[in-house]
Amino acid sequence: MQLVAGNNWTDYNTHDPGRTILEQLSYAINDLSYRTSQPIADLFAEDNGIAGLQKHFFSPREILTNNPVNVDDFRKILIDLAGIKNAWLEPRLEDDFYSDGPALYFNTQSRKIEYLEDLSKAESEQMIRMTGLYDILLEFETHETFGDLNGNSIQQTLQISGNSDKLKDFKAVFATEFPYWDDPFFPDLDLNKMDPSYERALIKALMGKVLDMDVTVYRKLGTYKIQISYQGGFVVVVTHRNNRQRQPELEAALRTKLNNVLELSARNYLAKVQYIKNLVKQANERLYEHRNLCEDYINIRSVKVKEIAICIKVDLEHHAQPNGVLANIYYALEQFLSPQLQWSSLETLQAKGMAIDEVFEGPVLDHGFLTADQMEVTDRRRILYVSDLINVISDIDGVKFLGEIELGLKQNGEFKDPGDDVQWHLELSDVNESEYFIPRLNIDHSSVKFRKDRIPLSTNRDEVNAALNALRNSNTSLD
């Protein structure tokens, strides 16, 4: 070493770092020479003699994936969470930058960047507009117990079955609307740790926050006529069909049952809110696990629901069955209004000719792979065009001709005709709200009338619901 280094190396003792590095390099070269002279089967064998190839090489999942970089990457890691159907990242815009984001300005006196407490003074200060800030918008899945997590309603069924009850066999479904999960009314909830007395008080207070209640009677009685409405409290009218006399005792008994239904609805909605808040917490944690430098998130919100109803007249082909066609119409409209992201397996994408590095491009996901095409078709709809609905329905097998079609939007608890001036399109909300609302088809308030060879046809609600549920369950999320 002295002959080679000459005067450039002055310390040849063992404590010299250069000598230590050289010794390590020499050992590594000798070790590689020894290893390459051994049989390949021995090199890949474990201590027990069994081949362990997977432990010696990186898998495509480990070596080809990357931390989220672009907007679609972050959308994917959010959609990968159980309970989240879709997600969007939207850059904070100039016109509403300070609405609820960081208001920073340059203080010319102190020569420092400071927070501006009074936003009305923003025009007179040297405001700093930061880039890299995003608003997060989530669309939740439908829950088996709580229903549509994006909506602010909860469904509860009342079915009277006691043999001694004069209202036996009466059945109705109550869809009760409460404030949305992000309303200030709801604190940070943990029902498992909540004091029972506080929980009861919260449920009672929530019962006074009913925004609307939709009552759908599924089974009427032959002896009595029952009318139910909610106007800050239940209004119940029970009359005998023969003499049309009111039945005060039956009204009082039914009102008690209805109050129990409302209390149960409030309790279940409280659990629904807690479930949603846990989803939002998981989304927030996932985002900050992968946050890039010079990027941050202002708000995490969820899309709200705007219910629509459709009224159409359809002529059917000779072979068509009304119940099946109606179920297909409802299902096709649901998928059009809120498309289901389709996860793909590695085998499926390889069979389509995608290269392995292209398949694994992006962040690590647990539920499969989301292609660029899938990400593009799941944009939110702000305006609903009737022409698009006509195309969707016309493509359904069994539909021969589509006649009149009308749309209704739910406003203030009622479905209203949008009017002749917007008969070919329907804006879901005003300009400010449209960023956070999605359309949702209300089947109970929709009307589809069938004809075959000019003869009107009827449908069976139970059979249609069964067929519709089968279609929903058959739509597996993995291709």
Short mmCIF file of C-alpha atoms in Angstrom, two decimals:
data_model
loop_
_atom_site.label_atom_id
_atom_site.label_comp_id
_atom_site.label_asym_id
_atom_site.label_seq_id
_atom_site.Cartn_x
_atom_site.Cartn_y
_atom_site.Cartn_z
CA MET A 1 0.00 0.00 0.00
CA GLN A 2 2.96 2.31 0.76
CA LEU A 3 4.47 1.64 -2.68
CA VAL A 4 1.20 2.46 -4.44
CA ALA A 5 0.22 5.50 -2.35
CA GLY A 6 3.64 7.10 -2.12
CA ASN A 7 3.67 10.48 -0.38
CA ASN A 8 -0.15 10.93 -0.72
CA TRP A 9 -0.81 8.62 2.25
CA THR A 10 1.04 9.43 5.45
CA ASP A 11 -0.66 7.27 8.12
CA TYR A 12 -0.61 3.52 7.63
CA ASN A 13 -1.64 2.51 11.18
CA THR A 14 -4.77 0.43 11.93
CA HIS A 15 -6.68 3.42 13.35
CA ASP A 16 -6.63 5.28 10.01
CA PRO A 17 -10.16 5.42 8.44
CA GLY A 18 -8.76 5.01 4.93
CA ARG A 19 -7.10 1.76 5.86
CA THR A 20 -10.33 0.53 7.52
CA ILE A 21 -12.39 1.25 4.39
CA LEU A 22 -9.79 -0.46 2.22
CA GLU A 23 -9.86 -3.56 4.41
CA GLN A 24 -13.68 -3.69 4.20
CA LEU A 25 -13.55 -3.35 0.42
CA SER A 26 -10.96 -6.11 0.18
CA TYR A 27 -13.11 -8.40 2.36
CA ALA A 28 -16.20 -7.72 0.22
CA ILE A 29 -14.34 -8.50 -3.02
CA ASN A 30 -12.94 -11.74 -1.58
CA ASP A 31 -16.41 -12.70 -0.29
CA LEU A 32 -18.02 -12.08 -3.69
CA SER A 33 -15.30 -14.14 -5.36
CA TYR A 34 -15.96 -16.99 -2.95
CA ARG A 35 -19.76 -16.81 -3.40
CA THR A 36 -19.66 -16.76 -7.20
CA SER A 37 -17.63 -19.95 -7.18
CA GLN A 38 -20.40 -21.83 -5.32
CA PRO A 39 -23.33 -23.71 -6.97
CA ILE A 40 -26.35 -21.43 -7.46
CA ALA A 41 -28.64 -23.91 -5.66
CA ASP A 42 -26.50 -23.60 -2.51
CA LEU A 43 -26.54 -19.83 -2.66
CA PHE A 44 -30.36 -19.69 -2.72
CA ALA A 45 -30.86 -22.32 -0.02
CA GLU A 46 -31.78 -21.44 3.54
CA ASP A 47 -30.15 -22.98 6.61
CA ASN A 48 -32.61 -25.87 6.46
CA GLY A 49 -31.73 -26.59 2.84
CA ILE A 50 -35.05 -25.36 1.42
CA ALA A 51 -34.87 -22.89 -1.47
CA GLY A 52 -35.84 -19.37 -0.40
CA LEU A 53 -35.88 -17.38 -3.62
CA GLN A 54 -38.44 -14.86 -2.39
CA LYS A 55 -36.15 -13.76 0.43
CA HIS A 56 -33.26 -12.96 -1.88
CA PHE A 57 -35.03 -10.74 -4.42
CA PHE A 58 -37.27 -7.71 -4.19
CA SER A 59 -40.87 -8.26 -5.25
CA PRO A 60 -42.43 -5.91 -7.87
CA ARG A 61 -44.61 -4.47 -5.09
CA GLU A 62 -41.48 -3.49 -3.15
CA ILE A 63 -39.23 -2.20 -5.91
CA LEU A 64 -41.60 -0.73 -8.54
CA THR A 65 -44.03 1.25 -6.38
CA ASN A 66 -43.41 4.73 -5.02
CA ASN A 67 -44.66 7.25 -2.49
CA PRO A 68 -47.70 9.21 -3.76
CA VAL A 69 -46.59 12.06 -6.02
CA ASN A 70 -49.49 13.41 -8.07
CA VAL A 71 -53.18 13.98 -7.33
CA ASP A 72 -54.29 10.58 -8.65
CA ASP A 73 -51.74 8.85 -6.40
CA PHE A 74 -53.24 10.51 -3.33
CA ARG A 75 -56.75 9.71 -4.54
CA LYS A 76 -55.75 6.05 -4.77
CA ILE A 77 -54.39 5.75 -1.23
CA LEU A 78 -57.61 7.29 0.11
CA ILE A 79 -59.89 5.06 -1.99
CA ASP A 80 -57.85 2.10 -0.75
CA LEU A 81 -59.24 2.68 2.75
CA ALA A 82 -62.25 0.52 3.63
CA GLY A 83 -65.40 2.65 3.69
CA ILE A 84 -64.24 5.29 1.18
CA LYS A 85 -65.71 4.96 -2.31
CA ASN A 86 -64.02 7.91 -3.98
CA ALA A 87 -61.83 10.88 -3.14
CA TRP A 88 -60.68 14.11 -4.73
CA LEU A 89 -57.90 16.60 -4.00
CA GLU A 90 -58.66 20.15 -5.06
CA PRO A 91 -56.07 22.95 -4.89
CA ARG A 92 -57.11 25.92 -2.80
CA LEU A 93 -58.18 28.61 -5.27
CA GLU A 94 -57.29 32.28 -5.26
CA ASP A 95 -60.82 33.60 -4.77
CA ASP A 96 -61.49 31.66 -1.57
CA PHE A 97 -57.94 31.22 -0.36
CA TYR A 98 -58.54 32.88 3.01
CA SER A 99 -62.08 31.63 3.63
CA ASP A 100 -60.85 29.06 6.15
CA GLY A 101 -57.19 28.63 5.24
CA PRO A 102 -54.04 30.21 6.67
CA ALA A 103 -54.11 34.02 6.35
CA LEU A 104 -50.44 35.06 6.32
CA TYR A 105 -49.00 38.46 5.54
CA PHE A 106 -45.64 40.23 5.59
CA ASN A 107 -45.43 42.71 8.43
CA THR A 108 -43.38 45.59 7.03
CA GLN A 109 -42.63 46.97 10.51
CA SER A 110 -41.38 43.81 12.19
CA ARG A 111 -40.10 42.39 8.88
CA LYS A 112 -41.72 39.06 9.75
CA ILE A 113 -44.39 36.78 8.33
CA GLU A 114 -47.38 36.78 10.69
CA TYR A 115 -50.97 35.57 10.89
CA LEU A 116 -53.69 38.08 10.03
CA GLU A 117 -56.46 37.88 12.61
CA ASP A 118 -58.85 40.34 10.93
CA LEU A 119 -59.45 39.10 7.37
CA SER A 120 -61.20 42.36 6.45
CA LYS A 121 -57.75 44.00 6.37
CA ALA A 122 -56.38 41.57 3.81
CA GLU A 123 -56.59 44.04 0.92
CA SER A 124 -54.41 46.57 2.70
CA GLU A 125 -51.67 44.12 3.69
CA GLN A 126 -49.00 42.30 1.74
CA MET A 127 -50.76 38.94 1.81
CA ILE A 128 -48.81 35.77 1.09
CA ARG A 129 -50.57 33.24 -1.08
CA MET A 130 -49.05 29.85 -0.53
CA THR A 131 -49.17 27.04 -3.07
CA GLY A 132 -49.38 23.35 -2.35
CA LEU A 133 -52.53 23.55 -0.19
CA TYR A 134 -55.42 21.19 -0.90
CA ASP A 135 -59.01 20.59 0.13
CA ILE A 136 -59.90 16.91 0.44
CA LEU A 137 -63.32 15.68 -0.63
CA LEU A 138 -64.47 12.15 0.23
CA GLU A 139 -67.33 10.01 -1.00
CA PHE A 140 -68.19 7.21 1.40
CA GLU A 141 -69.40 3.70 0.70
CA THR A 142 -72.88 2.47 1.54
CA HIS A 143 -72.93 0.83 4.96
CA GLU A 144 -74.89 -2.34 5.64
CA THR A 145 -76.49 -0.87 8.78
CA PHE A 146 -76.30 2.90 8.34
CA GLY A 147 -77.14 3.08 4.64
CA ASP A 148 -75.68 5.85 2.49
CA LEU A 149 -72.93 7.45 4.59
CA ASN A 150 -72.93 10.51 2.34
CA GLY A 151 -76.50 11.36 3.26
CA ASN A 152 -77.83 12.85 6.47
CA SER A 153 -80.70 10.42 6.92
CA ILE A 154 -81.22 7.11 8.68
CA GLN A 155 -83.92 4.57 7.87
CA GLN A 156 -85.99 2.72 10.43
CA THR A 157 -88.83 0.27 9.81
CA LEU A 158 -91.98 0.00 11.93
CA GLN A 159 -93.85 -3.28 11.52
CA ILE A 160 -96.67 -4.08 13.92
CA SER A 161 -96.99 -7.82 14.45
CA GLY A 162 -98.81 -8.39 17.74
CA ASN A 163 -101.95 -10.53 17.28
CA SER A 164 -103.90 -8.45 19.82
CA ASP A 165 -102.93 -5.17 18.19
CA LYS A 166 -105.71 -3.70 16.03
CA LEU A 167 -103.06 -2.23 13.74
CA LYS A 168 -101.45 -5.63 13.17
CA ASP A 169 -99.55 -5.99 9.85
CA PHE A 170 -99.11 -2.24 9.39
CA LYS A 171 -95.66 -1.54 7.94
CA ALA A 172 -93.93 1.76 7.21
CA VAL A 173 -90.36 2.94 6.64
CA PHE A 174 -89.18 6.24 8.14
CA ALA A 175 -86.25 8.10 6.58
CA THR A 176 -85.30 10.75 9.14
CA GLU A 177 -82.90 13.57 8.27
CA PHE A 178 -80.58 15.00 10.91
CA PRO A 179 -77.69 17.51 10.66
CA TYR A 180 -74.69 16.27 8.69
CA TRP A 181 -71.80 14.61 10.51
CA ASP A 182 -69.61 17.73 10.29
CA ASP A 183 -72.23 19.97 11.88
CA PRO A 184 -70.99 21.76 15.05
CA PHE A 185 -73.76 19.97 16.95
CA PHE A 186 -71.67 16.79 17.01
CA PRO A 187 -68.62 16.77 19.27
CA ASP A 188 -65.77 14.29 18.91
CA LEU A 189 -67.65 11.08 19.58
CA ASP A 190 -66.56 7.85 21.18
CA LEU A 191 -69.69 5.96 22.18
CA ASN A 192 -67.62 3.22 23.80
CA LYS A 193 -66.24 5.72 26.33
CA MET A 194 -69.26 8.01 26.58
CA ASP A 195 -71.07 8.36 29.88
CA PRO A 196 -74.56 6.75 29.56
CA SER A 197 -76.33 9.81 30.97
CA TYR A 198 -74.52 12.10 28.51
CA GLU A 199 -75.35 9.74 25.66
CA ARG A 200 -79.07 9.81 26.57
CA ALA A 201 -78.99 13.60 26.74
CA LEU A 202 -77.28 13.77 23.34
CA ILE A 203 -79.86 11.43 21.80
CA LYS A 204 -82.71 13.50 23.25
CA ALA A 205 -81.16 16.70 21.89
CA LEU A 206 -80.70 15.05 18.49
CA MET A 207 -84.39 14.10 18.43
CA GLY A 208 -85.10 17.83 18.51
CA LYS A 209 -82.84 18.42 15.51
CA VAL A 210 -84.94 16.54 12.96
CA LEU A 211 -84.72 18.37 9.63
CA ASP A 212 -87.19 16.26 7.69
CA MET A 213 -88.90 12.88 7.80
CA ASP A 214 -90.06 10.89 4.82
CA VAL A 215 -92.72 8.27 5.63
CA THR A 216 -93.33 5.45 3.14
CA VAL A 217 -96.19 3.06 3.92
CA TYR A 218 -95.48 -0.41 2.55
CA ARG A 219 -98.51 -2.20 3.90
CA LYS A 220 -101.93 -0.63 4.42
CA LEU A 221 -104.77 -1.98 6.54
CA GLY A 222 -108.25 -2.93 5.34
CA THR A 223 -110.06 -1.70 8.47
CA TYR A 224 -108.26 1.53 9.29
CA LYS A 225 -106.82 4.37 7.28
CA ILE A 226 -103.57 5.70 8.76
CA GLN A 227 -102.01 9.08 7.99
CA ILE A 228 -98.63 10.01 9.48
CA SER A 229 -96.63 13.21 9.14
CA TYR A 230 -93.91 14.91 11.17
CA GLN A 231 -94.09 18.63 12.01
CA GLY A 232 -91.81 19.05 15.00
CA GLY A 233 -93.68 16.04 16.39
CA PHE A 234 -95.74 13.19 15.01
CA VAL A 235 -99.17 14.01 13.62
CA VAL A 236 -101.17 10.77 13.55
CA VAL A 237 -104.68 10.36 12.15
CA VAL A 238 -106.37 6.93 12.32
CA THR A 239 -109.89 6.63 10.91
CA HIS A 240 -112.21 3.69 10.43
CA ARG A 241 -112.76 3.05 6.74
CA ASN A 242 -116.49 2.28 7.18
CA ASN A 243 -117.72 5.18 9.32
CA ARG A 244 -114.66 7.48 8.90
CA GLN A 245 -114.53 8.10 12.65
CA ARG A 246 -111.17 8.86 14.25
CA GLN A 247 -109.68 6.38 16.72
CA PRO A 248 -108.02 8.37 19.57
CA GLU A 249 -106.80 5.30 21.46
CA LEU A 250 -105.16 3.80 18.38
CA GLU A 251 -103.64 7.18 17.54
CA ALA A 252 -102.09 7.48 21.02
CA ALA A 253 -100.73 3.91 20.89
CA LEU A 254 -99.28 4.43 17.41
CA ARG A 255 -97.75 7.76 18.43
CA THR A 256 -95.90 5.99 21.27
CA LYS A 257 -94.51 3.45 18.80
CA LEU A 258 -93.46 6.26 16.46
CA ASN A 259 -91.61 8.09 19.23
CA ASN A 260 -89.73 4.87 19.97
CA VAL A 261 -88.83 4.66 16.27
CA LEU A 262 -87.54 8.24 16.35
CA GLU A 263 -85.42 7.56 19.45
CA LEU A 264 -83.92 4.47 17.83
CA SER A 265 -83.26 6.48 14.66
CA ALA A 266 -81.44 9.14 16.66
CA ARG A 267 -79.36 6.51 18.46
CA ASN A 268 -78.40 4.80 15.19
CA TYR A 269 -77.62 8.13 13.53
CA LEU A 270 -75.31 9.00 16.40
CA ALA A 271 -73.46 5.72 15.80
CA LYS A 272 -73.39 6.57 12.08
CA VAL A 273 -71.76 9.93 12.80
CA GLN A 274 -69.11 8.28 14.96
CA TYR A 275 -68.39 5.76 12.21
CA ILE A 276 -67.96 8.56 9.65
CA LYS A 277 -65.69 10.55 11.97
CA ASN A 278 -63.48 7.47 12.35
CA LEU A 279 -63.26 7.19 8.55
CA VAL A 280 -62.24 10.85 8.30
CA LYS A 281 -59.61 10.29 11.00
CA GLN A 282 -58.17 7.34 9.06
CA ALA A 283 -58.09 9.42 5.87
CA ASN A 284 -56.28 12.24 7.69
CA GLU A 285 -53.70 9.82 9.09
CA ARG A 286 -53.17 8.22 5.68
CA LEU A 287 -52.60 11.61 4.05
CA TYR A 288 -50.04 12.73 6.61
CA GLU A 289 -48.22 9.41 6.42
CA HIS A 290 -47.42 10.25 2.78
CA ARG A 291 -47.43 14.06 2.78
CA ASN A 292 -44.84 15.58 0.46
CA LEU A 293 -42.66 18.53 1.38
CA CYS A 294 -44.23 21.96 0.81
CA GLU A 295 -47.75 20.45 0.65
CA ASP A 296 -50.52 20.45 3.24
CA TYR A 297 -54.26 19.93 3.62
CA ILE A 298 -56.79 22.56 4.70
CA ASN A 299 -60.04 20.62 5.16
CA ILE A 300 -61.36 17.11 4.83
CA ARG A 301 -64.99 17.21 3.75
CA SER A 302 -67.44 14.72 2.37
CA VAL A 303 -69.80 15.10 -0.54
CA LYS A 304 -73.40 15.73 0.41
CA VAL A 305 -76.40 14.16 -1.26
CA LYS A 306 -78.93 15.88 -3.48
CA GLU A 307 -81.85 13.51 -3.98
CA ILE A 308 -83.50 13.42 -7.37
CA ALA A 309 -86.58 11.60 -8.63
CA ILE A 310 -87.28 10.51 -12.18
CA CYS A 311 -90.62 10.09 -13.93
CA ILE A 312 -90.58 8.20 -17.24
CA LYS A 313 -92.81 6.23 -19.59
CA VAL A 314 -91.25 3.19 -21.26
CA ASP A 315 -92.44 0.89 -24.04
CA LEU A 316 -91.04 -2.62 -23.62
CA GLU A 317 -89.96 -5.26 -26.09
CA HIS A 318 -92.16 -8.33 -26.36
CA HIS A 319 -89.74 -10.56 -24.41
CA ALA A 320 -89.07 -8.06 -21.59
CA GLN A 321 -90.11 -8.68 -17.98
CA PRO A 322 -91.19 -5.43 -16.23
CA ASN A 323 -89.70 -6.23 -12.81
CA GLY A 324 -86.29 -7.11 -14.23
CA VAL A 325 -86.20 -4.12 -16.59
CA LEU A 326 -87.14 -1.73 -13.79
CA ALA A 327 -84.39 -3.12 -11.56
CA ASN A 328 -81.91 -2.71 -14.42
CA ILE A 329 -83.05 0.89 -14.99
CA TYR A 330 -82.59 1.81 -11.34
CA TYR A 331 -79.22 0.08 -11.17
CA ALA A 332 -77.94 1.69 -14.40
CA LEU A 333 -78.98 5.14 -13.17
CA GLU A 334 -77.28 4.55 -9.81
CA GLN A 335 -74.04 3.58 -11.52
CA PHE A 336 -74.25 6.55 -13.88
CA LEU A 337 -74.82 9.06 -11.08
CA SER A 338 -72.17 7.58 -8.80
CA PRO A 339 -69.88 5.12 -10.66
CA GLN A 340 -68.29 2.27 -8.74
CA LEU A 341 -64.52 2.21 -9.08
CA GLN A 342 -63.41 -1.13 -10.49
CA TRP A 343 -60.29 -2.64 -8.94
CA SER A 344 -58.21 -4.86 -11.21
CA SER A 345 -56.01 -7.82 -10.37
CA LEU A 346 -52.43 -8.29 -11.59
CA GLU A 347 -53.47 -11.21 -13.77
CA THR A 348 -56.24 -9.18 -15.46
CA LEU A 349 -53.96 -6.26 -16.31
CA GLN A 350 -51.19 -8.52 -17.59
CA ALA A 351 -53.73 -10.32 -19.77
CA LYS A 352 -54.62 -6.92 -21.27
CA GLY A 353 -50.98 -6.42 -22.24
CA MET A 354 -49.85 -4.00 -19.54
CA ALA A 355 -46.16 -4.18 -18.65
CA ILE A 356 -45.32 -5.13 -15.07
CA ASP A 357 -43.67 -1.76 -14.34
CA GLU A 358 -46.74 0.05 -15.68
CA VAL A 359 -49.06 -2.05 -13.49
CA PHE A 360 -47.15 -1.27 -10.29
CA GLU A 361 -46.59 2.41 -11.06
CA GLY A 362 -47.84 4.49 -8.15
CA PRO A 363 -48.34 3.88 -4.41
CA VAL A 364 -48.71 0.51 -2.69
CA LEU A 365 -52.41 -0.49 -2.50
CA ASP A 366 -54.09 -3.32 -0.61
CA HIS A 367 -57.20 -3.93 -2.73
CA GLY A 368 -55.69 -4.31 -6.19
CA PHE A 369 -54.88 -1.80 -8.94
CA LEU A 370 -56.70 1.29 -10.22
CA THR A 371 -56.02 2.16 -13.83
CA ALA A 372 -55.88 5.69 -15.24
CA ASP A 373 -59.13 5.05 -17.13
CA GLN A 374 -60.91 4.18 -13.90
CA MET A 375 -59.73 7.39 -12.27
CA GLU A 376 -61.00 9.47 -15.20
CA VAL A 377 -64.57 8.10 -15.29
CA THR A 378 -65.29 8.85 -11.64
CA ASP A 379 -65.46 12.64 -11.76
CA ARG A 380 -68.30 14.27 -9.85
CA ARG A 381 -71.36 15.53 -11.70
CA ARG A 382 -72.40 19.13 -11.10
CA ILE A 383 -75.05 19.30 -13.84
CA LEU A 384 -77.33 16.42 -14.75
CA TYR A 385 -78.29 16.29 -18.42
CA VAL A 386 -81.50 14.54 -19.40
CA SER A 387 -79.93 13.46 -22.69
CA ASP A 388 -77.38 11.38 -20.77
CA LEU A 389 -80.14 9.66 -18.80
CA ILE A 390 -82.03 8.91 -22.01
CA ASN A 391 -78.94 7.21 -23.45
CA VAL A 392 -78.41 5.16 -20.28
CA ILE A 393 -82.01 3.92 -20.16
CA SER A 394 -82.26 3.31 -23.93
CA ASP A 395 -79.26 0.95 -23.80
CA ILE A 396 -81.00 -1.40 -21.33
CA ASP A 397 -82.12 -4.72 -22.74
CA GLY A 398 -85.89 -4.85 -23.12
CA VAL A 399 -86.43 -1.11 -23.59
CA LYS A 400 -88.08 -0.49 -26.96
CA PHE A 401 -89.00 3.16 -26.77
CA LEU A 402 -88.58 5.89 -24.18
CA GLY A 403 -91.42 8.36 -23.92
CA GLU A 404 -91.81 11.28 -21.54
CA ILE A 405 -89.09 11.88 -18.97
CA GLU A 406 -89.07 14.40 -16.13
CA LEU A 407 -86.68 15.11 -13.29
CA GLY A 408 -87.45 16.38 -9.82
CA LEU A 409 -85.07 17.78 -7.21
CA LYS A 410 -85.71 17.50 -3.50
CA GLN A 411 -85.89 20.95 -1.91
CA ASN A 412 -87.09 21.72 1.60
CA GLY A 413 -88.25 18.15 2.07
CA GLU A 414 -90.30 17.98 -1.16
CA PHE A 415 -89.58 16.90 -4.70
CA LYS A 416 -90.22 19.76 -7.08
CA ASP A 417 -90.45 19.90 -10.86
CA PRO A 418 -87.43 21.89 -12.03
CA GLY A 419 -89.60 23.76 -14.53
CA ASP A 420 -89.69 24.15 -18.28
CA ASP A 421 -86.67 26.46 -18.37
CA VAL A 422 -84.33 23.65 -17.25
CA GLN A 423 -86.14 20.65 -18.68
CA TRP A 424 -83.00 19.36 -20.45
CA HIS A 425 -80.61 19.75 -17.56
CA LEU A 426 -80.78 19.97 -13.81
CA GLU A 427 -78.27 21.89 -11.70
CA LEU A 428 -77.78 20.06 -8.46
CA SER A 429 -77.31 23.21 -6.37
CA ASP A 430 -76.13 26.78 -6.61
CA VAL A 431 -72.61 27.69 -7.70
CA ASN A 432 -71.14 27.71 -4.19
CA GLU A 433 -72.68 24.43 -3.09
CA SER A 434 -72.17 22.47 -6.29
CA GLU A 435 -68.56 21.75 -5.35
CA TYR A 436 -69.68 19.42 -2.57
CA PHE A 437 -72.93 17.77 -3.72
CA ILE A 438 -73.63 14.62 -5.74
CA PRO A 439 -76.96 13.37 -7.15
CA ARG A 440 -78.63 10.33 -5.67
CA LEU A 441 -81.70 8.62 -7.14
CA ASN A 442 -84.66 8.33 -4.75
CA ILE A 443 -86.45 5.19 -5.88
CA ASP A 444 -89.47 5.59 -3.60
CA HIS A 445 -90.37 8.94 -5.17
CA SER A 446 -89.56 7.93 -8.74
CA SER A 447 -92.19 6.70 -11.18
CA VAL A 448 -91.61 4.36 -14.11
CA LYS A 449 -94.65 3.36 -16.16
CA PHE A 450 -94.38 0.46 -18.59
CA ARG A 451 -96.39 -0.43 -21.67
CA LYS A 452 -96.17 -3.42 -23.98
CA ASP A 453 -98.13 -3.32 -27.21
CA ARG A 454 -99.96 -0.28 -25.77
CA ILE A 455 -101.13 -2.29 -22.75
CA PRO A 456 -100.12 -0.82 -19.32
CA LEU A 457 -98.06 -3.15 -17.12
CA SER A 458 -97.61 -3.17 -13.35
CA THR A 459 -94.56 -4.08 -11.28
CA ASN A 460 -94.09 -5.74 -7.91
CA ARG A 461 -92.12 -3.61 -5.45
CA ASP A 462 -90.69 -6.56 -3.49
CA GLU A 463 -89.52 -8.38 -6.63
CA VAL A 464 -87.94 -5.21 -8.03
CA ASN A 465 -86.08 -4.57 -4.75
CA ALA A 466 -84.85 -8.18 -4.66
CA ALA A 467 -83.56 -7.98 -8.23
CA LEU A 468 -81.97 -4.58 -7.59
CA ASN A 469 -80.16 -5.86 -4.49
CA ALA A 470 -78.90 -8.86 -6.46
CA LEU A 471 -77.44 -6.51 -9.08
CA ARG A 472 -75.76 -4.42 -6.43
CA ASN A 473 -74.24 -7.48 -4.75
CA SER A 474 -73.04 -8.91 -8.06
CA ASN A 475 -71.02 -5.79 -8.79
CA THR A 476 -67.78 -7.00 -7.24
CA SER A 477 -65.12 -4.34 -6.89
CA LEU A 478 -62.29 -6.60 -8.15
CA ASP A 479 -61.99 -7.43 -11.82
#
